[in-house]
PDB file of C-alpha atoms in Angstrom:
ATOM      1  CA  UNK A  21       8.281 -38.145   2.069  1.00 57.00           C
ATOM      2  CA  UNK A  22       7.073 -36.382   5.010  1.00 55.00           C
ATOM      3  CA  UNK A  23      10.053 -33.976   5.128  1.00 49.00           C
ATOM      4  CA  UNK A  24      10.158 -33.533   1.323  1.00 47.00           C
ATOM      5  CA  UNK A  25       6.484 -31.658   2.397  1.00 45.00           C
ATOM      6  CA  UNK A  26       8.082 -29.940   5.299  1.00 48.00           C
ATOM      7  CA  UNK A  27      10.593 -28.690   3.045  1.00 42.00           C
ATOM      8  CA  UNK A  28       8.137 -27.784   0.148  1.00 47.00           C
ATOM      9  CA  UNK A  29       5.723 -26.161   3.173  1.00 45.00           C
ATOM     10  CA  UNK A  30       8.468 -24.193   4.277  1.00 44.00           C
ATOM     11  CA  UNK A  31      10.139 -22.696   0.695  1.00 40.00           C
ATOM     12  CA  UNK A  32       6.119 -21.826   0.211  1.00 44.00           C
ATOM     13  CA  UNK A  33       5.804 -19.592   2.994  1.00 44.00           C
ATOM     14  CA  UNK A  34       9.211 -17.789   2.672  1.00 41.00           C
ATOM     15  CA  UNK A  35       8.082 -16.924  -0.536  1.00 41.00           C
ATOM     16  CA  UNK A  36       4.943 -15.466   0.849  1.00 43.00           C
ATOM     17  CA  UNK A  37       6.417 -13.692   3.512  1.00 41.00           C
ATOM     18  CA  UNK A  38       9.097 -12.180   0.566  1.00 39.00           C
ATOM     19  CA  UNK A  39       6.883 -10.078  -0.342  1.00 48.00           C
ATOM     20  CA  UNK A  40       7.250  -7.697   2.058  1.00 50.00           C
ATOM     21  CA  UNK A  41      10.922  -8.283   3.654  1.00 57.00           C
ATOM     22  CA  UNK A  42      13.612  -5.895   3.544  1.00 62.00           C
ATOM     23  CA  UNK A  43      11.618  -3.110   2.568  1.00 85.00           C
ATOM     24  CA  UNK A  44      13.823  -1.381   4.828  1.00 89.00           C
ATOM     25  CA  UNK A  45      11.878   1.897   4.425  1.00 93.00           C
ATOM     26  CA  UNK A  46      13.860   5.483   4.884  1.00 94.00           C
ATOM     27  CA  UNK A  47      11.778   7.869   2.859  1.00 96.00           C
ATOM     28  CA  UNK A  48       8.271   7.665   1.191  1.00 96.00           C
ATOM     29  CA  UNK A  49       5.816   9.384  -1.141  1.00 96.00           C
ATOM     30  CA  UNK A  50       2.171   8.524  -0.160  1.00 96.00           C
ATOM     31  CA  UNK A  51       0.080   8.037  -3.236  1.00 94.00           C
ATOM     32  CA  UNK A  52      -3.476   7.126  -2.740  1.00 92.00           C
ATOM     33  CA  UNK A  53      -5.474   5.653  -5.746  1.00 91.00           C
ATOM     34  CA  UNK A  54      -8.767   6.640  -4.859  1.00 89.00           C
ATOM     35  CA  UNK A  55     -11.481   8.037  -6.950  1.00 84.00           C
ATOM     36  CA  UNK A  56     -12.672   9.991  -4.377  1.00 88.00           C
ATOM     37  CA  UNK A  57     -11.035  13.003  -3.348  1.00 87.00           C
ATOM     38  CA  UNK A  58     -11.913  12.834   0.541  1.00 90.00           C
ATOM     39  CA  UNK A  59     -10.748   8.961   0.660  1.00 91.00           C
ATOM     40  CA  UNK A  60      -7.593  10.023  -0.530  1.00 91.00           C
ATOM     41  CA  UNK A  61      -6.836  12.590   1.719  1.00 92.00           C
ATOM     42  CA  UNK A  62      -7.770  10.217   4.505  1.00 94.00           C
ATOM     43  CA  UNK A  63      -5.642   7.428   3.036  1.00 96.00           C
ATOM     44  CA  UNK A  64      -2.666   9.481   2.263  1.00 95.00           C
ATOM     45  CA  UNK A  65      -2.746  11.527   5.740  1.00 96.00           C
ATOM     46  CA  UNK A  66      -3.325   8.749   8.013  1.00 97.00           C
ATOM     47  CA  UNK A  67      -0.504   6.590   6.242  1.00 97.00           C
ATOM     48  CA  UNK A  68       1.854   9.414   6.309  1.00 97.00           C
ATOM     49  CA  UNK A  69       1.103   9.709   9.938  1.00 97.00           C
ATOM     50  CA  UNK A  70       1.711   6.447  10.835  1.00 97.00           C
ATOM     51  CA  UNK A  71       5.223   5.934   8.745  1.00 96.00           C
ATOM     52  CA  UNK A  72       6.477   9.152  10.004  1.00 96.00           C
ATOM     53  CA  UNK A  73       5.607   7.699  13.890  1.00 96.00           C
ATOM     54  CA  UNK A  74       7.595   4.845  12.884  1.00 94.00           C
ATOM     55  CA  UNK A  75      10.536   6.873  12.366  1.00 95.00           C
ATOM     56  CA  UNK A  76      10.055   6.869   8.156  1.00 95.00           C
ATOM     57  CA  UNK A  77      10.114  10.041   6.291  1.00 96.00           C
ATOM     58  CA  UNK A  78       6.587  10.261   4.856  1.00 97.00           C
ATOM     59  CA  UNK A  79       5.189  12.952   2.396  1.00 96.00           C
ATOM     60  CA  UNK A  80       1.503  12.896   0.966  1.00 95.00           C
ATOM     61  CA  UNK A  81       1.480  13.105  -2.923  1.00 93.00           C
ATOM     62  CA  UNK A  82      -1.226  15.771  -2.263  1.00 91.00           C
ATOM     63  CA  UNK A  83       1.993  17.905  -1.278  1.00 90.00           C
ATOM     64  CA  UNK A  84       3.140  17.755  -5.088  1.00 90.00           C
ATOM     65  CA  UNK A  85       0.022  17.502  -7.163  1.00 85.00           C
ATOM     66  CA  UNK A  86      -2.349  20.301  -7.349  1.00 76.00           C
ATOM     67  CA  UNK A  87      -5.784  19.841  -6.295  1.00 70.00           C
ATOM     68  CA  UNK A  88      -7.470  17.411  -8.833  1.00 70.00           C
ATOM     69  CA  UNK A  89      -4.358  16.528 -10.605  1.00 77.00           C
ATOM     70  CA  UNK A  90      -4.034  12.986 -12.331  1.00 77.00           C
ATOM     71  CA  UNK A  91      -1.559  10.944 -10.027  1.00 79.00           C
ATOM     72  CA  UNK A  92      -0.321   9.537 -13.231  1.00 83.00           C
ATOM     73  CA  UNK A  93       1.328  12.781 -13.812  1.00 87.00           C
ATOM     74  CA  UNK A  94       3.597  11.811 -10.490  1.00 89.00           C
ATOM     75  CA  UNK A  95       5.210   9.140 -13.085  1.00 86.00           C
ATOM     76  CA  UNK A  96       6.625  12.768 -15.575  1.00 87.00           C
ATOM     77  CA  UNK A  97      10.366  12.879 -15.545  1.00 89.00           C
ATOM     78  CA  UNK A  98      10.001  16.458 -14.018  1.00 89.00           C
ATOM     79  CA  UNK A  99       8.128  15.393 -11.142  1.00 90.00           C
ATOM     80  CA  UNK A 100      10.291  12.335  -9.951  1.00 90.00           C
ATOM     81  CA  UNK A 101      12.894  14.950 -10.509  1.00 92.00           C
ATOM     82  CA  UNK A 102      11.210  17.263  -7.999  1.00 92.00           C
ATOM     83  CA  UNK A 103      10.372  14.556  -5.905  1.00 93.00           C
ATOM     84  CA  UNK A 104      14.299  13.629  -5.564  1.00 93.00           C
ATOM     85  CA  UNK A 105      15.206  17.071  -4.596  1.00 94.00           C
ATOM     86  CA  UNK A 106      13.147  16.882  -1.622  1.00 94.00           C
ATOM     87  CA  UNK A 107      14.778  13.520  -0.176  1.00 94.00           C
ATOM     88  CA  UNK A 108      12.513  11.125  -1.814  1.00 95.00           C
ATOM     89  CA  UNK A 109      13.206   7.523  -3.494  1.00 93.00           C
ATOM     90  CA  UNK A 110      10.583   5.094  -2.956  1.00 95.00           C
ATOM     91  CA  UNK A 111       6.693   5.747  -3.388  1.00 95.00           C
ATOM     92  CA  UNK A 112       3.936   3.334  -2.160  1.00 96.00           C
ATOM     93  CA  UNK A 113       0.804   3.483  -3.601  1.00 95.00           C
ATOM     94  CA  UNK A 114      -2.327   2.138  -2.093  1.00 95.00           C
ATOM     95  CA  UNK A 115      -5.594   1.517  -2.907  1.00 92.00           C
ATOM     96  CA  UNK A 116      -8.562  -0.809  -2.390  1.00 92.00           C
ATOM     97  CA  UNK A 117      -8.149  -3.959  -3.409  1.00 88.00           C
ATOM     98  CA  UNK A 118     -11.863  -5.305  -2.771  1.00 83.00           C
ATOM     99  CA  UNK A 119     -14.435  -5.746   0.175  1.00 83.00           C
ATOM    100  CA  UNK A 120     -13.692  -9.054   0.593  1.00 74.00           C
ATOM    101  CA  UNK A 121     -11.148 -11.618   3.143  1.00 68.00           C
ATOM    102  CA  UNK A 122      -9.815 -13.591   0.279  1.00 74.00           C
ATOM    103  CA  UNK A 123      -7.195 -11.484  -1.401  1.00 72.00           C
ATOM    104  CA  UNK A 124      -3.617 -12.080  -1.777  1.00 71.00           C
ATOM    105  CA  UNK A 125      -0.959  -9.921  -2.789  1.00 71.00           C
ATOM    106  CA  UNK A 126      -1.122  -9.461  -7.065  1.00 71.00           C
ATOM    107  CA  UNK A 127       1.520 -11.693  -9.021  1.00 73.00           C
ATOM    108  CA  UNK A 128       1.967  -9.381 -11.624  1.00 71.00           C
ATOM    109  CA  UNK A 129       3.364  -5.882 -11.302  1.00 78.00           C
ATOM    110  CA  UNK A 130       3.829  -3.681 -13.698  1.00 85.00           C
ATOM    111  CA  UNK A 131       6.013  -0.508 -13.868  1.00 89.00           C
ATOM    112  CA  UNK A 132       5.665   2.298 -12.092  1.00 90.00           C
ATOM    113  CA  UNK A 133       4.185   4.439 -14.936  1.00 88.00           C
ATOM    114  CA  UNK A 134       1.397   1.727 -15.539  1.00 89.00           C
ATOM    115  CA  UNK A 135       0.335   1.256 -11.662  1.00 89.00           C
ATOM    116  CA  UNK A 136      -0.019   4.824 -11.572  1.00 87.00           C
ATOM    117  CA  UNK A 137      -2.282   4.885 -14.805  1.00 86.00           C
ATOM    118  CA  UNK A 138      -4.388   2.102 -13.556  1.00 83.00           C
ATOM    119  CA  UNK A 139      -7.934   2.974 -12.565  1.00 73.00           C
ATOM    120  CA  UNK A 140      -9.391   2.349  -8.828  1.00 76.00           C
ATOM    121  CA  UNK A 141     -12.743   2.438  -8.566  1.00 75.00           C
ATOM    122  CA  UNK A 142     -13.643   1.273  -4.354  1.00 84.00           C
ATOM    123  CA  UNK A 143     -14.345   4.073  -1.929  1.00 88.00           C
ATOM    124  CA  UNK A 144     -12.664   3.125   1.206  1.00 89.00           C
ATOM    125  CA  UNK A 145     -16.362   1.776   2.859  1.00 90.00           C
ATOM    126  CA  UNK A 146     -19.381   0.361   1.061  1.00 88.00           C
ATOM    127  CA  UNK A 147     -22.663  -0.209   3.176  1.00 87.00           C
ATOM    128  CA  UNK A 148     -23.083  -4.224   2.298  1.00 85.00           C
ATOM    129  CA  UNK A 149     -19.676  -4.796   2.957  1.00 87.00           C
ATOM    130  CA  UNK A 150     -17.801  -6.148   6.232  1.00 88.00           C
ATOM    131  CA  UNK A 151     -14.542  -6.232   5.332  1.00 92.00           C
ATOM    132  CA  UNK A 152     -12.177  -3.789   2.845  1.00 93.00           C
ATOM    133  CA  UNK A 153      -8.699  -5.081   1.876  1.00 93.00           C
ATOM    134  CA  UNK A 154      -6.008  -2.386   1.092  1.00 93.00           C
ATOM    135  CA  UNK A 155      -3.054  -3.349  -1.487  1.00 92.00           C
ATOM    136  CA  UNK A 156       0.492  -1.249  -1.281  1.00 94.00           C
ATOM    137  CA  UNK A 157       2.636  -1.246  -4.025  1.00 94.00           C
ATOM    138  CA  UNK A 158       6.278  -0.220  -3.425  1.00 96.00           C
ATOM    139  CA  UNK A 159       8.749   1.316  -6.044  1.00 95.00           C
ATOM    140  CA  UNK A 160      12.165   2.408  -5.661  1.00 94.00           C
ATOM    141  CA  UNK A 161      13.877   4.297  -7.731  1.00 90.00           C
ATOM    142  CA  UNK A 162      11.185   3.194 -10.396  1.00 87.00           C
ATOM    143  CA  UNK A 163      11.495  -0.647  -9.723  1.00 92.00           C
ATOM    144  CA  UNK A 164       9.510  -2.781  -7.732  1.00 93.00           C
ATOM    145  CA  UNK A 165      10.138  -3.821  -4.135  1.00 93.00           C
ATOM    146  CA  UNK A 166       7.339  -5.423  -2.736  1.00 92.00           C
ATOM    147  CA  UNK A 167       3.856  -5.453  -2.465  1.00 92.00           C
ATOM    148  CA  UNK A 168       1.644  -6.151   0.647  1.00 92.00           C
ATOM    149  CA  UNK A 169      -2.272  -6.498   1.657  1.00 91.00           C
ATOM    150  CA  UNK A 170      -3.796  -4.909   4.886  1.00 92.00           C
ATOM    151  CA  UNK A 171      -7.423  -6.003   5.629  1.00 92.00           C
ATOM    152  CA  UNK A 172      -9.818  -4.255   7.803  1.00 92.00           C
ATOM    153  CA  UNK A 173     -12.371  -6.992   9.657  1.00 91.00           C
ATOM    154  CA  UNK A 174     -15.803  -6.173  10.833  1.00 91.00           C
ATOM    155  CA  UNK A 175     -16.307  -2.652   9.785  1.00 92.00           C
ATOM    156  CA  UNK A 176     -19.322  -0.844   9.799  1.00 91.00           C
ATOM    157  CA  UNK A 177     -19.141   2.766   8.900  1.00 93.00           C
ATOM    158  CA  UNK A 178     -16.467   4.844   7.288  1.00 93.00           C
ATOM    159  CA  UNK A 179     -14.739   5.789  10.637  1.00 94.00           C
ATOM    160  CA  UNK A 180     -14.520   2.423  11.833  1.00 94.00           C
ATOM    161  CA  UNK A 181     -12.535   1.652   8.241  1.00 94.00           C
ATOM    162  CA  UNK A 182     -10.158   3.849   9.499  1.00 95.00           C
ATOM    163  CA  UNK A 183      -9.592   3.274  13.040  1.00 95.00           C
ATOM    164  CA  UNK A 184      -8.578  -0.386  11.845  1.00 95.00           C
ATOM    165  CA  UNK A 185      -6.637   1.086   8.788  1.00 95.00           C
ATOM    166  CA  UNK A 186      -4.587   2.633  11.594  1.00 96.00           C
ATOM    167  CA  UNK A 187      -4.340   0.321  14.118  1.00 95.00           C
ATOM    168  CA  UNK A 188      -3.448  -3.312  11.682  1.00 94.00           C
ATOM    169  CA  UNK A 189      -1.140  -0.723   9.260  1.00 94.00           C
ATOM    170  CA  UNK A 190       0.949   0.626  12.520  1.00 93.00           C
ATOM    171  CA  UNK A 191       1.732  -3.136  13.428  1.00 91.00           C
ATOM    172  CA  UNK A 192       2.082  -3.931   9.805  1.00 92.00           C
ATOM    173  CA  UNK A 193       4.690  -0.857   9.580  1.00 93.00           C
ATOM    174  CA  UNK A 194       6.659  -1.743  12.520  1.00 88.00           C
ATOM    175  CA  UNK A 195       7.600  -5.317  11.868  1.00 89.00           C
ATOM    176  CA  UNK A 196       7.551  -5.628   8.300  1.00 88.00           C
ATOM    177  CA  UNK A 197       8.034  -2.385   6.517  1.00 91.00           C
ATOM    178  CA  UNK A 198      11.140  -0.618   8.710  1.00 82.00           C
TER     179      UNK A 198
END
């Protein structure tokens, strides 16, 4: 009996860890779903920063959309198009998930053209809040790959959600995304 749980323990937390294994990330689009304009140039720069220091071609979707654009418009057969010309296959999209510790990765996924249609409504910081978790959705060639959950601990202004947004995503990028 006690191995049957060993066994059952172990199956449980490969399938956890699944969720992010063999990414193996070459090229990305950076698409921040943000409400806010300035969180999503600070979202999409800083992860583009990080995955191109981590040897992974990295472009902003700020570099294809015009100012104001919906990212939903990224989704247009003319775009992914465009987006394939320039070396590009896979696109993660992040966003906040919540200001809370308790999240796990979302069980349902939809396509591509419906996660990019979905509304986000967190800013990156809230005063009350502590803690922000960030969810990453990654699509290749249209199709889901994985998803993963970054959370930023003890926070306490806006600058401090970033410094930890760089410093758990760069770990986070080097042993589970590459």
């Amino acid at each position: 009996m006690k191995y049957f749980f060993i066994l059952i323990f172990s199956v449980f937390c490969s399938v956890l860890n699944a969720q992010t294994k063999n990414l193996d990330l070459t090229n990305v689009l950076v698409v921040g779903q943000l409400d806010k304009a300035d969180d999503r140039y600070s979202i999409e720069v800083a992860l583009t920063e990080l995955l191109s220091n981590n040897g992974i071609k990295a472009l902003p979707s700020m570099n294809i959309l015009k100012v104001g654009n919906d990212p939903q418009i990224l989704a247009s057969d003319s775009i992914k198009k465009l987006v394939k010309e320039k070396g590009f296959d896979t696109y993660v999209l992040v966003s906040v998930r919540g200001f809370d510790k308790k999240f796990k990765p979302a069980k349902n996924h939809g396509t591509l053209t419906e996660v990019l249609a979905e509304g986000h409504l967190f800013p990156i910081y809230r005063d009350e809040a502590v803690s922000v978790s960030f969810e990453f959705f990654f699509y290749r060639n249209g199709e889901f790959i994985g998803t993963d959950i970054v959370k930023c601990g003890n926070i306490s202004s806006r600058d401090t959600v970033m410094k930890r947004f760089r410093k758990k995503l760069n770990k986070r990028i080097s042993k589970h995304w590459k």
